[in-house]
CSV table of N, CA, C and O in Angstrom, one decimal:
chain,number,residue,atom,x,y,z
A,1,UNK,N,-19.6,20.2,-45.8
A,1,UNK,CA,-20.5,19.4,-45.1
A,1,UNK,C,-19.4,18.5,-44.0
A,1,UNK,O,-18.2,18.6,-44.1
A,2,UNK,N,-20.1,18.2,-43.4
A,2,UNK,CA,-19.2,16.9,-42.0
A,2,UNK,C,-19.4,15.5,-42.6
A,2,UNK,O,-20.4,15.2,-43.0
A,3,UNK,N,-18.3,15.0,-42.9
A,3,UNK,CA,-18.4,13.6,-43.0
A,3,UNK,C,-17.8,12.8,-41.9
A,3,UNK,O,-16.6,13.1,-41.6
A,4,UNK,N,-18.6,12.3,-41.4
A,4,UNK,CA,-18.5,11.6,-40.2
A,4,UNK,C,-19.3,10.2,-40.3
A,4,UNK,O,-20.3,10.2,-40.7
A,5,UNK,N,-18.6,9.1,-39.8
A,5,UNK,CA,-18.9,7.7,-40.0
A,5,UNK,C,-18.6,7.0,-38.6
A,5,UNK,O,-17.4,7.0,-38.4
A,6,UNK,N,-19.4,6.5,-37.8
A,6,UNK,CA,-19.2,5.7,-36.7
A,6,UNK,C,-18.6,4.5,-37.2
A,6,UNK,O,-19.1,3.8,-37.8
A,7,UNK,N,-17.3,4.2,-36.6
A,7,UNK,CA,-16.8,2.9,-36.9
A,7,UNK,C,-16.1,2.6,-35.5
A,7,UNK,O,-15.0,3.2,-35.1
A,8,UNK,N,-16.6,1.8,-35.0
A,8,UNK,CA,-16.0,1.3,-33.5
A,8,UNK,C,-16.6,0.2,-32.8
A,8,UNK,O,-17.6,-0.4,-33.1
A,9,UNK,N,-16.1,-0.2,-31.7
A,9,UNK,CA,-16.6,-1.3,-31.3
A,9,UNK,C,-17.9,-1.0,-30.5
A,9,UNK,O,-18.2,0.3,-30.0
A,10,UNK,N,-18.9,-2.1,-30.1
A,10,UNK,CA,-20.1,-1.7,-29.4
A,10,UNK,C,-20.0,-1.3,-28.0
A,10,UNK,O,-20.4,-0.5,-27.6
A,11,UNK,N,-18.8,-2.1,-27.3
A,11,UNK,CA,-18.5,-1.6,-25.7
A,11,UNK,C,-16.8,-1.2,-26.1
A,11,UNK,O,-16.3,-2.3,-26.5
A,12,UNK,N,-16.6,-0.4,-25.2
A,12,UNK,CA,-15.1,-0.4,-25.1
A,12,UNK,C,-15.0,0.4,-23.7
A,12,UNK,O,-15.8,0.9,-23.0
A,13,UNK,N,-13.6,0.6,-23.1
A,13,UNK,CA,-13.4,1.2,-21.9
A,13,UNK,C,-12.1,2.2,-22.3
A,13,UNK,O,-11.3,1.9,-23.1
A,14,UNK,N,-12.0,3.4,-21.5
A,14,UNK,CA,-10.8,4.2,-21.5
A,14,UNK,C,-10.6,4.7,-20.3
A,14,UNK,O,-11.6,4.8,-19.3
A,15,UNK,N,-9.4,4.7,-20.1
A,15,UNK,CA,-9.0,5.1,-18.7
A,15,UNK,C,-7.8,6.2,-19.0
A,15,UNK,O,-7.0,6.3,-20.1
A,16,UNK,N,-7.7,7.4,-18.2
A,16,UNK,CA,-6.8,8.1,-18.3
A,16,UNK,C,-6.2,8.4,-16.8
A,16,UNK,O,-7.2,8.1,-15.7
A,17,UNK,N,-5.0,8.7,-16.8
A,17,UNK,CA,-4.5,9.1,-15.1
A,17,UNK,C,-3.7,10.2,-15.5
A,17,UNK,O,-3.1,10.5,-16.4
A,18,UNK,N,-3.6,11.1,-14.5
A,18,UNK,CA,-2.7,12.6,-14.7
A,18,UNK,C,-2.3,12.5,-13.0
A,18,UNK,O,-2.7,12.4,-12.2
A,19,UNK,N,-0.8,12.7,-13.2
A,19,UNK,CA,-0.1,12.9,-12.0
A,19,UNK,C,-0.1,14.4,-11.7
A,19,UNK,O,0.2,15.2,-12.5
A,20,UNK,N,-0.5,14.6,-10.3
A,20,UNK,CA,-0.4,16.0,-9.9
A,20,UNK,C,0.6,15.8,-9.0
A,20,UNK,O,0.9,15.2,-8.2
A,21,UNK,N,1.1,17.2,-8.6
A,21,UNK,CA,2.2,17.6,-7.6
A,21,UNK,C,3.4,17.6,-8.1
A,21,UNK,O,4.4,18.0,-7.3
A,22,UNK,N,3.3,17.5,-9.4
A,22,UNK,CA,4.9,17.6,-9.9
A,22,UNK,C,5.5,18.9,-10.0
A,22,UNK,O,6.7,19.2,-10.1
A,23,UNK,N,4.7,20.0,-9.9
A,23,UNK,CA,5.0,21.5,-9.9
A,23,UNK,C,5.3,21.7,-8.6
A,23,UNK,O,5.5,23.0,-8.4
A,24,UNK,N,5.5,21.0,-7.7
A,24,UNK,CA,5.6,21.3,-6.4
A,24,UNK,C,7.0,22.0,-6.2
A,24,UNK,O,7.9,21.4,-7.0
A,25,UNK,N,7.2,23.0,-5.6
A,25,UNK,CA,8.6,23.9,-5.2
A,25,UNK,C,9.7,22.7,-5.0
A,25,UNK,O,10.7,23.0,-5.6
A,26,UNK,N,9.4,21.7,-4.3
A,26,UNK,CA,10.5,21.0,-4.2
A,26,UNK,C,11.0,20.2,-5.2
A,26,UNK,O,12.4,20.0,-5.5
A,27,UNK,N,10.1,20.1,-6.4
A,27,UNK,CA,10.8,19.5,-7.7
A,27,UNK,C,11.0,20.2,-8.6
A,27,UNK,O,11.7,20.0,-9.9
A,28,UNK,N,10.6,21.7,-8.6
A,28,UNK,CA,10.8,22.4,-9.6
A,28,UNK,C,12.4,22.8,-10.0
A,28,UNK,O,12.9,22.8,-11.0
A,29,UNK,N,13.1,22.7,-8.8
A,29,UNK,CA,14.3,22.8,-8.7
A,29,UNK,C,15.1,21.8,-9.6
A,29,UNK,O,16.3,22.0,-10.0
A,30,UNK,N,14.7,20.6,-10.1
A,30,UNK,CA,15.2,19.6,-10.4
A,30,UNK,C,14.3,18.9,-11.4
A,30,UNK,O,13.7,18.0,-11.3
A,31,UNK,N,14.6,19.4,-12.9
A,31,UNK,CA,13.7,18.6,-13.9
A,31,UNK,C,14.0,17.3,-13.9
A,31,UNK,O,13.3,16.3,-14.6
A,32,UNK,N,15.4,16.8,-13.8
A,32,UNK,CA,15.7,15.5,-13.6
A,32,UNK,C,14.9,14.7,-12.7
A,32,UNK,O,14.6,13.4,-13.2
A,33,UNK,N,14.5,15.0,-11.8
A,33,UNK,CA,13.9,14.5,-10.6
A,33,UNK,C,12.3,14.2,-11.2
A,33,UNK,O,11.9,13.1,-10.8
A,34,UNK,N,11.7,15.3,-11.6
A,34,UNK,CA,10.5,15.1,-12.3
A,34,UNK,C,10.4,14.1,-13.3
A,34,UNK,O,9.5,13.2,-13.4
A,35,UNK,N,11.6,14.1,-14.1
A,35,UNK,CA,11.6,13.1,-15.0
A,35,UNK,C,11.6,11.7,-14.8
A,35,UNK,O,11.0,11.0,-15.2
A,36,UNK,N,12.3,11.5,-13.8
A,36,UNK,CA,12.6,10.2,-13.4
A,36,UNK,C,11.4,9.7,-12.6
A,36,UNK,O,11.1,8.5,-12.9
A,37,UNK,N,10.4,10.5,-11.8
A,37,UNK,CA,9.3,10.0,-11.3
A,37,UNK,C,8.5,9.6,-12.3
A,37,UNK,O,7.7,8.6,-12.3
A,38,UNK,N,8.2,10.6,-13.4
A,38,UNK,CA,7.5,10.2,-14.5
A,38,UNK,C,7.8,9.1,-15.2
A,38,UNK,O,6.8,8.1,-15.5
A,39,UNK,N,8.9,8.9,-15.5
A,39,UNK,CA,9.8,7.8,-16.4
A,39,UNK,C,9.4,6.5,-15.4
A,39,UNK,O,8.9,5.4,-16.1
A,40,UNK,N,9.6,6.5,-14.2
A,40,UNK,CA,9.2,5.1,-13.4
A,40,UNK,C,7.8,4.9,-13.3
A,40,UNK,O,7.4,3.7,-13.5
A,41,UNK,N,7.2,5.8,-13.2
A,41,UNK,CA,5.5,5.5,-13.3
A,41,UNK,C,5.2,5.1,-14.4
A,41,UNK,O,4.2,4.1,-14.5
A,42,UNK,N,5.6,5.7,-15.5
A,42,UNK,CA,4.9,5.3,-16.9
A,42,UNK,C,5.6,4.0,-17.3
A,42,UNK,O,4.8,3.0,-18.0
A,43,UNK,N,6.6,3.7,-16.8
A,43,UNK,CA,7.2,2.3,-17.2
A,43,UNK,C,6.3,1.3,-16.3
A,43,UNK,O,6.3,0.2,-17.1
A,44,UNK,N,6.0,1.5,-15.2
A,44,UNK,CA,5.1,0.7,-14.5
A,44,UNK,C,3.9,0.4,-15.4
A,44,UNK,O,3.2,-0.4,-15.6
A,45,UNK,N,3.2,1.6,-15.7
A,45,UNK,CA,1.7,1.4,-16.3
A,45,UNK,C,2.1,0.8,-17.9
A,45,UNK,O,1.4,-0.2,-18.3
A,46,UNK,N,3.2,1.0,-18.6
A,46,UNK,CA,3.4,0.5,-19.9
A,46,UNK,C,3.6,-1.2,-19.4
A,46,UNK,O,3.1,-2.0,-20.5
A,47,UNK,N,4.3,-1.6,-18.7
A,47,UNK,CA,4.3,-2.9,-18.3
A,47,UNK,C,3.1,-3.6,-18.1
A,47,UNK,O,2.8,-4.7,-18.7
A,48,UNK,N,2.0,-3.2,-17.2
A,48,UNK,CA,0.8,-3.6,-17.0
A,48,UNK,C,0.1,-3.5,-18.4
A,48,UNK,O,-0.7,-4.6,-18.5
A,49,UNK,N,0.0,-2.5,-19.2
A,49,UNK,CA,-0.8,-2.5,-20.5
A,49,UNK,C,-0.4,-3.8,-21.2
A,49,UNK,O,-1.1,-4.4,-22.0
A,50,UNK,N,1.2,-4.0,-21.4
A,50,UNK,CA,1.6,-5.1,-22.1
A,50,UNK,C,1.0,-6.3,-21.7
A,50,UNK,O,1.0,-7.3,-22.9
A,51,UNK,N,1.0,-6.7,-20.3
A,51,UNK,CA,0.7,-7.7,-20.0
A,51,UNK,C,-0.9,-7.9,-20.1
A,51,UNK,O,-1.2,-9.1,-19.7
A,52,UNK,N,-1.7,-7.0,-20.5
A,52,UNK,CA,-3.1,-7.1,-20.7
A,52,UNK,C,-3.5,-7.1,-22.2
A,52,UNK,O,-3.5,-6.0,-22.6
A,53,UNK,N,-3.8,-8.3,-22.6
A,53,UNK,CA,-4.0,-8.3,-24.3
A,53,UNK,C,-5.4,-7.5,-24.7
A,53,UNK,O,-5.5,-6.9,-25.6
A,54,UNK,N,-6.2,-7.0,-23.8
A,54,UNK,CA,-7.5,-6.3,-24.1
A,54,UNK,C,-7.0,-4.6,-24.1
A,54,UNK,O,-8.0,-4.0,-24.6
A,55,UNK,N,-6.0,-4.4,-23.7
A,55,UNK,CA,-5.5,-3.0,-23.5
A,55,UNK,C,-4.4,-2.4,-24.6
A,55,UNK,O,-3.8,-3.1,-25.0
A,56,UNK,N,-4.6,-1.2,-25.1
A,56,UNK,CA,-3.8,-0.4,-25.8
A,56,UNK,C,-3.7,1.0,-25.4
A,56,UNK,O,-4.4,1.8,-25.2
A,57,UNK,N,-2.2,1.3,-25.2
A,57,UNK,CA,-1.7,2.7,-24.8
A,57,UNK,C,-2.2,3.4,-26.0
A,57,UNK,O,-1.7,3.1,-27.4
A,58,UNK,N,-2.7,4.6,-25.8
A,58,UNK,CA,-2.8,5.5,-27.0
A,58,UNK,C,-1.9,6.5,-26.7
A,58,UNK,O,-1.1,6.8,-27.9
A,59,UNK,N,-1.7,7.0,-25.6
A,59,UNK,CA,-0.4,8.1,-25.7
A,59,UNK,C,-0.4,8.7,-24.2
A,59,UNK,O,-1.1,8.5,-23.7
A,60,UNK,N,0.7,9.3,-24.2
A,60,UNK,CA,0.9,10.2,-23.1
A,60,UNK,C,1.6,11.4,-23.3
A,60,UNK,O,2.3,11.8,-24.2
A,61,UNK,N,1.0,12.6,-22.5
A,61,UNK,CA,1.4,14.1,-22.9
A,61,UNK,C,1.5,14.5,-21.4
A,61,UNK,O,0.6,14.6,-20.6
A,62,UNK,N,2.9,15.0,-21.2
A,62,UNK,CA,3.1,15.4,-20.0
A,62,UNK,C,3.1,14.3,-18.9
A,62,UNK,O,3.3,13.1,-19.0
A,63,UNK,N,2.2,14.9,-18.1
A,63,UNK,CA,1.6,14.0,-16.6
A,63,UNK,C,0.6,13.1,-16.9
A,63,UNK,O,0.1,12.6,-15.9
A,64,UNK,N,0.3,13.1,-18.2
A,64,UNK,CA,-1.4,12.3,-18.3
A,64,UNK,C,-0.9,11.3,-19.5
A,64,UNK,O,-0.2,11.3,-20.5
A,65,UNK,N,-1.8,10.0,-19.2
A,65,UNK,CA,-1.6,8.8,-19.8
A,65,UNK,C,-2.9,8.4,-20.0
A,65,UNK,O,-4.1,8.3,-19.2
A,66,UNK,N,-3.1,7.8,-21.4
A,66,UNK,CA,-4.4,7.6,-21.8
A,66,UNK,C,-4.4,6.0,-22.3
A,66,UNK,O,-3.4,5.7,-23.3
A,67,UNK,N,-5.1,5.2,-22.2
A,67,UNK,CA,-5.3,3.8,-22.2
A,67,UNK,C,-6.9,3.5,-22.9
A,67,UNK,O,-7.9,4.0,-22.1
A,68,UNK,N,-7.0,2.7,-23.8
A,68,UNK,CA,-8.3,2.1,-24.2
A,68,UNK,C,-8.1,0.6,-24.1
A,68,UNK,O,-7.1,-0.1,-24.1
A,69,UNK,N,-9.5,0.2,-23.9
A,69,UNK,CA,-9.6,-1.5,-23.7
A,69,UNK,C,-10.8,-1.8,-24.8
A,69,UNK,O,-11.8,-1.1,-25.0
A,70,UNK,N,-10.7,-3.1,-25.1
A,70,UNK,CA,-12.0,-3.6,-26.1
A,70,UNK,C,-12.1,-3.0,-27.5
A,70,UNK,O,-12.8,-3.3,-28.0
A,71,UNK,N,-10.9,-2.4,-28.1
A,71,UNK,CA,-11.0,-1.7,-29.3
A,71,UNK,C,-11.6,-2.9,-30.5
A,71,UNK,O,-12.1,-2.7,-31.3
A,72,UNK,N,-10.9,-4.2,-30.2
A,72,UNK,CA,-11.1,-4.8,-31.1
A,72,UNK,C,-11.9,-6.3,-30.5
A,72,UNK,O,-11.6,-7.3,-31.3
A,73,UNK,N,-12.9,-5.8,-29.5
A,73,UNK,CA,-13.7,-6.9,-29.2
A,73,UNK,C,-13.4,-7.8,-28.2
A,73,UNK,O,-14.1,-8.7,-27.7
A,74,UNK,N,-12.1,-7.6,-27.5
A,74,UNK,CA,-11.6,-8.3,-26.3
A,74,UNK,C,-12.7,-8.1,-25.1
A,74,UNK,O,-13.1,-7.2,-24.9
A,75,UNK,N,-13.0,-9.3,-24.4
A,75,UNK,CA,-13.7,-9.1,-23.3
A,75,UNK,C,-12.6,-8.7,-22.0
A,75,UNK,O,-11.3,-8.8,-22.1
A,76,UNK,N,-13.2,-8.6,-21.1
A,76,UNK,CA,-12.5,-8.2,-19.7
A,76,UNK,C,-11.8,-6.7,-20.0
A,76,UNK,O,-11.1,-6.7,-18.9
A,77,UNK,N,-12.2,-6.0,-20.7
A,77,UNK,CA,-11.2,-4.7,-20.7
A,77,UNK,C,-11.6,-3.7,-19.6
A,77,UNK,O,-10.6,-2.9,-19.1
A,78,UNK,N,-12.7,-3.7,-19.2
A,78,UNK,CA,-13.0,-2.7,-18.2
A,78,UNK,C,-12.4,-3.4,-16.7
A,78,UNK,O,-11.7,-2.6,-16.1
A,79,UNK,N,-12.6,-4.8,-16.5
A,79,UNK,CA,-11.2,-5.1,-15.2
A,79,UNK,C,-10.0,-4.9,-15.5
A,79,UNK,O,-9.6,-4.6,-14.5
A,80,UNK,N,-9.5,-5.2,-16.6
A,80,UNK,CA,-8.1,-4.9,-16.9
A,80,UNK,C,-7.7,-3.5,-16.6
A,80,UNK,O,-6.8,-3.2,-16.1
A,81,UNK,N,-8.8,-2.5,-16.9
A,81,UNK,CA,-8.4,-1.2,-16.7
A,81,UNK,C,-8.4,-1.0,-15.3
A,81,UNK,O,-7.7,0.3,-14.5
A,82,UNK,N,-9.5,-1.3,-14.5
A,82,UNK,CA,-9.3,-1.1,-13.2
A,82,UNK,C,-8.2,-1.6,-12.3
A,82,UNK,O,-7.6,-0.9,-11.5
A,83,UNK,N,-7.6,-2.8,-12.8
A,83,UNK,CA,-6.4,-3.6,-12.4
A,83,UNK,C,-5.3,-2.3,-12.7
A,83,UNK,O,-4.5,-2.2,-12.0
A,84,UNK,N,-5.1,-1.8,-13.9
A,84,UNK,CA,-4.4,-0.9,-14.4
A,84,UNK,C,-4.3,0.3,-13.2
A,84,UNK,O,-3.1,0.9,-12.8
A,85,UNK,N,-5.4,0.8,-13.1
A,85,UNK,CA,-5.5,2.0,-12.1
A,85,UNK,C,-5.1,1.7,-10.7
A,85,UNK,O,-4.4,2.3,-10.2
A,86,UNK,N,-5.3,0.4,-10.3
A,86,UNK,CA,-4.9,-0.1,-9.1
A,86,UNK,C,-3.3,-0.2,-9.2
A,86,UNK,O,-2.6,0.5,-7.8
A,87,UNK,N,-2.9,-0.8,-9.8
A,87,UNK,CA,-1.3,-0.7,-10.3
A,87,UNK,C,-0.8,0.8,-10.0
A,87,UNK,O,0.4,0.8,-9.3
A,88,UNK,N,-1.3,1.6,-10.8
A,88,UNK,CA,-0.6,3.0,-10.9
A,88,UNK,C,-0.7,3.7,-9.4
A,88,UNK,O,0.1,4.4,-9.1
A,89,UNK,N,-2.1,3.3,-9.1
A,89,UNK,CA,-2.1,4.0,-7.7
A,89,UNK,C,-0.9,3.5,-6.3
A,89,UNK,O,-0.5,4.2,-5.7
A,90,UNK,N,-0.8,2.4,-6.4
A,90,UNK,CA,0.2,1.5,-5.8
A,90,UNK,C,1.5,2.3,-6.0
A,90,UNK,O,2.3,2.5,-5.0
A,91,UNK,N,1.8,2.3,-7.3
A,91,UNK,CA,3.1,2.6,-7.9
A,91,UNK,C,3.6,3.9,-7.4
A,91,UNK,O,4.7,4.4,-6.8
A,92,UNK,N,2.5,5.0,-7.3
A,92,UNK,CA,2.9,6.4,-7.1
A,92,UNK,C,3.1,6.2,-5.5
A,92,UNK,O,4.0,7.4,-5.2
A,93,UNK,N,2.4,5.5,-4.7
A,93,UNK,CA,2.8,5.3,-3.2
A,93,UNK,C,4.4,4.9,-3.1
A,93,UNK,O,4.8,5.0,-2.0
A,94,UNK,N,5.0,4.0,-3.9
A,94,UNK,CA,5.9,3.2,-3.8
A,94,UNK,C,7.2,3.4,-4.8
A,94,UNK,O,8.0,2.6,-4.6
A,95,UNK,N,6.9,4.3,-5.6
A,95,UNK,CA,8.2,4.4,-6.6
A,95,UNK,C,9.4,4.6,-5.7
A,95,UNK,O,9.5,5.4,-4.7
A,96,UNK,N,10.3,4.1,-6.1
A,96,UNK,CA,11.7,4.0,-5.5
A,96,UNK,C,12.1,5.3,-5.1
A,96,UNK,O,12.9,6.0,-5.7
A,97,UNK,N,11.7,5.6,-3.8
A,97,UNK,CA,11.7,7.2,-3.6
A,97,UNK,C,13.1,7.5,-3.3
A,97,UNK,O,13.6,8.7,-3.8
A,98,UNK,N,14.1,6.9,-2.4
A,98,UNK,CA,15.1,7.6,-2.3
A,98,UNK,C,16.2,7.6,-3.6
A,98,UNK,O,16.9,8.2,-3.9
A,99,UNK,N,15.8,6.4,-4.4
A,99,UNK,CA,16.6,6.6,-5.8
A,99,UNK,C,16.2,7.5,-6.7
A,99,UNK,O,16.8,8.1,-7.8
A,100,UNK,N,14.8,8.2,-6.5
A,100,UNK,CA,14.3,9.3,-7.4
A,100,UNK,C,14.7,10.4,-6.7
A,100,UNK,O,15.1,11.3,-7.6
A,101,UNK,N,14.4,10.8,-5.6
A,101,UNK,CA,14.6,12.1,-4.9
A,101,UNK,C,15.2,11.5,-3.5
A,101,UNK,O,14.8,10.6,-3.0
A,102,UNK,N,15.8,12.7,-2.8
A,102,UNK,CA,16.0,12.2,-1.6
A,102,UNK,C,15.3,12.2,-0.6
A,102,UNK,O,14.2,12.7,-0.9
A,103,UNK,N,15.3,11.4,0.5
A,103,UNK,CA,14.1,11.2,1.4
A,103,UNK,C,13.9,12.5,2.0
A,103,UNK,O,12.6,12.7,2.0
A,104,UNK,N,14.7,13.2,2.2
A,104,UNK,CA,14.4,14.7,2.8
A,104,UNK,C,13.5,15.5,1.8
A,104,UNK,O,12.4,16.2,2.3
A,105,UNK,N,13.6,15.5,0.6
A,105,UNK,CA,12.9,16.0,-0.4
A,105,UNK,C,11.4,15.3,-0.9
A,105,UNK,O,10.5,16.1,-0.7
A,106,UNK,N,11.6,14.2,-0.6
A,106,UNK,CA,10.4,13.5,-0.5
A,106,UNK,C,9.1,13.8,0.0
A,106,UNK,O,8.3,13.9,-0.2
A,107,UNK,N,9.6,14.0,1.3
A,107,UNK,CA,8.5,14.2,2.4
A,107,UNK,C,8.0,15.6,2.4
A,107,UNK,O,6.8,15.9,2.8
A,108,UNK,N,8.4,16.4,1.5
A,108,UNK,CA,7.8,17.8,1.3
A,108,UNK,C,7.1,17.6,-0.1
A,108,UNK,O,6.5,18.6,-0.5
A,109,UNK,N,7.1,16.6,-1.0
A,109,UNK,CA,6.5,16.4,-2.2
A,109,UNK,C,5.3,15.7,-1.9
A,109,UNK,O,4.7,14.5,-1.3
A,110,UNK,N,4.0,16.2,-2.4
A,110,UNK,CA,2.6,15.7,-2.4
A,110,UNK,C,2.1,15.2,-3.8
A,110,UNK,O,1.6,16.1,-4.5
A,111,UNK,N,2.5,14.1,-4.1
A,111,UNK,CA,2.0,13.5,-5.4
A,111,UNK,C,0.7,13.0,-5.3
A,111,UNK,O,0.4,12.0,-4.3
A,112,UNK,N,-0.1,13.2,-6.1
A,112,UNK,CA,-1.3,12.2,-6.4
A,112,UNK,C,-1.8,12.1,-7.8
A,112,UNK,O,-1.0,12.4,-8.6
A,113,UNK,N,-2.6,11.1,-7.9
A,113,UNK,CA,-3.0,10.6,-9.2
A,113,UNK,C,-4.6,10.8,-9.3
A,113,UNK,O,-5.2,10.2,-8.5
A,114,UNK,N,-4.8,11.6,-10.4
A,114,UNK,CA,-6.5,11.4,-10.7
A,114,UNK,C,-6.6,10.4,-11.8
A,114,UNK,O,-5.9,10.4,-12.7
A,115,UNK,N,-7.4,9.7,-11.7
A,115,UNK,CA,-7.9,8.7,-12.7
A,115,UNK,C,-9.5,8.7,-13.1
A,115,UNK,O,-10.3,9.2,-12.0
A,116,UNK,N,-9.5,8.6,-14.3
A,116,UNK,CA,-10.8,8.7,-15.0
A,116,UNK,C,-11.0,7.4,-15.6
A,116,UNK,O,-10.2,6.7,-16.2
A,117,UNK,N,-12.3,6.7,-15.6
A,117,UNK,CA,-12.6,5.6,-16.3
A,117,UNK,C,-14.0,5.4,-16.9
A,117,UNK,O,-14.9,5.8,-15.9
A,118,UNK,N,-14.4,5.1,-18.0
A,118,UNK,CA,-15.4,4.7,-18.5
A,118,UNK,C,-15.6,3.6,-19.5
A,118,UNK,O,-14.7,3.3,-20.2
A,119,UNK,N,-16.9,2.7,-19.2
A,119,UNK,CA,-17.0,2.0,-20.2
A,119,UNK,C,-18.1,2.2,-20.7
A,119,UNK,O,-19.2,2.6,-20.3
A,120,UNK,N,-18.4,2.0,-22.0
A,120,UNK,CA,-19.6,2.1,-22.8
A,120,UNK,C,-19.4,2.2,-24.4
A,120,UNK,O,-18.3,1.8,-24.9
A,121,UNK,N,-20.5,2.8,-25.0
A,121,UNK,CA,-19.9,2.9,-26.6
A,121,UNK,C,-18.8,3.9,-26.6
A,121,UNK,O,-18.8,4.9,-25.8
A,122,UNK,N,-18.0,3.9,-27.7
A,122,UNK,CA,-16.8,4.6,-27.8
A,122,UNK,C,-16.8,5.1,-29.2
A,122,UNK,O,-17.1,4.5,-30.2
A,123,UNK,N,-16.8,6.6,-29.4
A,123,UNK,CA,-16.6,7.1,-30.7
A,123,UNK,C,-15.4,7.9,-30.7
A,123,UNK,O,-15.0,8.6,-29.8
A,124,UNK,N,-14.7,7.7,-31.9
A,124,UNK,CA,-13.3,8.5,-32.0
A,124,UNK,C,-13.1,9.0,-33.5
A,124,UNK,O,-14.0,8.5,-34.3
A,125,UNK,N,-12.3,9.7,-33.6
A,125,UNK,CA,-12.0,10.3,-35.0
A,125,UNK,C,-11.2,11.4,-34.9
A,125,UNK,O,-10.6,11.8,-33.8
A,126,UNK,N,-10.9,12.0,-36.2
A,126,UNK,CA,-9.9,13.0,-36.2
A,126,UNK,C,-10.7,14.3,-36.5
A,126,UNK,O,-11.5,14.4,-37.3
A,127,UNK,N,-10.4,15.3,-35.6
A,127,UNK,CA,-11.1,16.7,-35.6
A,127,UNK,C,-10.0,17.7,-36.1
A,127,UNK,O,-8.7,17.6,-35.9
A,128,UNK,N,-10.4,18.4,-36.9
A,128,UNK,CA,-9.6,19.7,-37.6
A,128,UNK,C,-9.2,19.3,-38.9
A,128,UNK,O,-9.5,18.2,-39.3
A,129,UNK,N,-8.1,19.8,-39.3
A,129,UNK,CA,-7.6,19.7,-40.6
A,129,UNK,C,-6.2,19.0,-40.6
A,129,UNK,O,-5.4,19.1,-39.7
């Protein structure tokens, strides 16, 4: 049988963002450049999450980053995640371009960020064995 028990906050928020465009031909030739861009962007996000007591980084896998808010009943989690999303969107537009990739290469790179945000009841658990 299935053993499932809901244990969680009445209201919480979850946000993910995914960097698109890193597979662009201009960056495929340099994995170091791809890594540098993700490192700069994720460092910005990590700093913003640490500064917001209502937020908790879950993980990042490749170009995808996952954060939850309000897990322990903190107020303001949705607003904190909206602020984080804005920070990430600004960062992707202003990452130290010349320091990360050459100016000539940067103009051929089309980076974008997809952001998903939801607030409401949150259910989580471990699936599989």
